[in-house]
Structure formats: C-alpha cells, structure tokens
C-alpha cells in the first residue's frame, strides 16, 4: 500500500478528547472503515442501525457513511474523525 492509499487521522470520542493517531486505508468503503474502527476501538456504534452508522469528520467537514470510498470524501492526513456518542 503506497502513501496515496492511506492517511494518518486523529480519532476522537468527543471534542475534548486529545485523540489517537490512527493510520487508515483510503481505498475502502466508509462502512468498512466504521466497522473496523468500531471493532478495534469498541466505539459502541450499532452497525445494524443506519441512523447510528456514521462518523463525523473535520478537515474536510463530512459525514462518513455508506459504500463510497473514504478517499472520495477527501479524508487526508490530519483529518479528525469524531465518534457521535
């Protein structure tokens, strides 16, 4: 995987959280990323409820959800991903 296919993002549970640097692939769907982060970090996202199955992103400001690839949302190094809870 070359550097164009991955990004180092900051995963935060809320705005006050300092966050964790996480390297993520950009060539997977948003749902695959949500599933992986949810399992890996025990985020408590209900994957069966489409209303809960998303992540908020800053830099750029978007909602990650669905089958669109992560790179198509413009996620890049330094993007902050927030868990909704």
One Martini backbone bead per residue (centre of mass of N, CA, C, O) as a GRO file, in nm:
protein
   85
    1UNK     BB    1   0.093   0.039   0.027
    2UNK     BB    2   0.070   0.352  -0.047
    3UNK     BB    3   0.048   0.686   0.054
    4UNK     BB    4  -0.224   0.730  -0.122
    5UNK     BB    5  -0.384   0.479   0.051
    6UNK     BB    6  -0.326   0.662   0.313
    7UNK     BB    7  -0.394   0.782   0.656
    8UNK     BB    8  -0.347   1.015   0.923
    9UNK     BB    9  -0.564   1.020   1.193
   10UNK     BB   10  -0.796   1.158   1.431
   11UNK     BB   11  -0.936   0.993   1.706
   12UNK     BB   12  -1.253   1.094   1.854
   13UNK     BB   13  -1.507   1.091   2.099
   14UNK     BB   14  -1.456   1.406   2.143
   15UNK     BB   15  -1.360   1.735   2.159
   16UNK     BB   16  -1.180   1.694   2.433
   17UNK     BB   17  -1.028   1.485   2.308
   18UNK     BB   18  -0.706   1.414   2.205
   19UNK     BB   19  -0.657   1.145   2.078
   20UNK     BB   20  -0.577   0.926   1.798
   21UNK     BB   21  -0.346   0.792   1.596
   22UNK     BB   22  -0.457   0.674   1.269
   23UNK     BB   23  -0.415   0.434   1.028
   24UNK     BB   24  -0.575   0.452   0.707
   25UNK     BB   25  -0.752   0.344   0.454
   26UNK     BB   26  -0.884   0.483   0.134
   27UNK     BB   27  -0.980   0.199  -0.034
   28UNK     BB   28  -1.247   0.204   0.138
   29UNK     BB   29  -1.529   0.198   0.282
   30UNK     BB   30  -1.700   0.356   0.520
   31UNK     BB   31  -1.822   0.100   0.648
   32UNK     BB   32  -1.553  -0.049   0.687
   33UNK     BB   33  -1.427   0.161   0.873
   34UNK     BB   34  -1.640   0.162   1.092
   35UNK     BB   35  -1.621  -0.135   1.162
   36UNK     BB   36  -1.317  -0.141   1.238
   37UNK     BB   37  -1.322   0.082   1.458
   38UNK     BB   38  -1.543  -0.042   1.633
   39UNK     BB   39  -1.389  -0.303   1.697
   40UNK     BB   40  -1.100  -0.189   1.781
   41UNK     BB   41  -1.240   0.055   1.992
   42UNK     BB   42  -1.517   0.020   2.111
   43UNK     BB   43  -1.759   0.249   2.020
   44UNK     BB   44  -2.079   0.160   2.005
   45UNK     BB   45  -2.177   0.102   1.721
   46UNK     BB   46  -2.471   0.045   1.542
   47UNK     BB   47  -2.464  -0.140   1.249
   48UNK     BB   48  -2.794  -0.186   1.218
   49UNK     BB   49  -2.814   0.139   1.235
   50UNK     BB   50  -2.815   0.388   1.004
   51UNK     BB   51  -2.833   0.636   1.211
   52UNK     BB   52  -2.542   0.535   1.355
   53UNK     BB   53  -2.370   0.475   1.077
   54UNK     BB   54  -2.134   0.712   1.156
   55UNK     BB   55  -1.889   0.975   1.086
   56UNK     BB   56  -1.725   1.255   1.186
   57UNK     BB   57  -1.559   1.520   0.997
   58UNK     BB   58  -1.253   1.706   0.994
   59UNK     BB   59  -1.075   1.783   0.734
   60UNK     BB   60  -1.314   1.757   0.619
   61UNK     BB   61  -1.657   1.830   0.617
   62UNK     BB   62  -1.810   1.518   0.706
   63UNK     BB   63  -2.001   1.222   0.641
   64UNK     BB   64  -1.945   0.894   0.716
   65UNK     BB   65  -2.104   0.679   0.469
   66UNK     BB   66  -2.128   0.390   0.319
   67UNK     BB   67  -1.984   0.287  -0.012
   68UNK     BB   68  -1.799   0.505  -0.021
   69UNK     BB   69  -1.495   0.606  -0.049
   70UNK     BB   70  -1.285   0.767   0.157
   71UNK     BB   71  -1.131   0.939  -0.062
   72UNK     BB   72  -1.403   1.075  -0.176
   73UNK     BB   73  -1.423   1.268   0.092
   74UNK     BB   74  -1.114   1.387   0.157
   75UNK     BB   75  -0.946   1.227   0.328
   76UNK     BB   76  -0.658   1.308   0.540
   77UNK     BB   77  -0.402   1.418   0.674
   78UNK     BB   78  -0.540   1.534   0.989
   79UNK     BB   79  -0.796   1.425   1.019
   80UNK     BB   80  -1.102   1.434   1.207
   81UNK     BB   81  -1.256   1.175   1.400
   82UNK     BB   82  -1.591   1.142   1.519
   83UNK     BB   83  -1.777   1.022   1.770
   84UNK     BB   84  -2.117   1.057   1.847
   85UNK     BB   85  -2.135   0.986   2.172
   0.00000   0.00000   0.00000
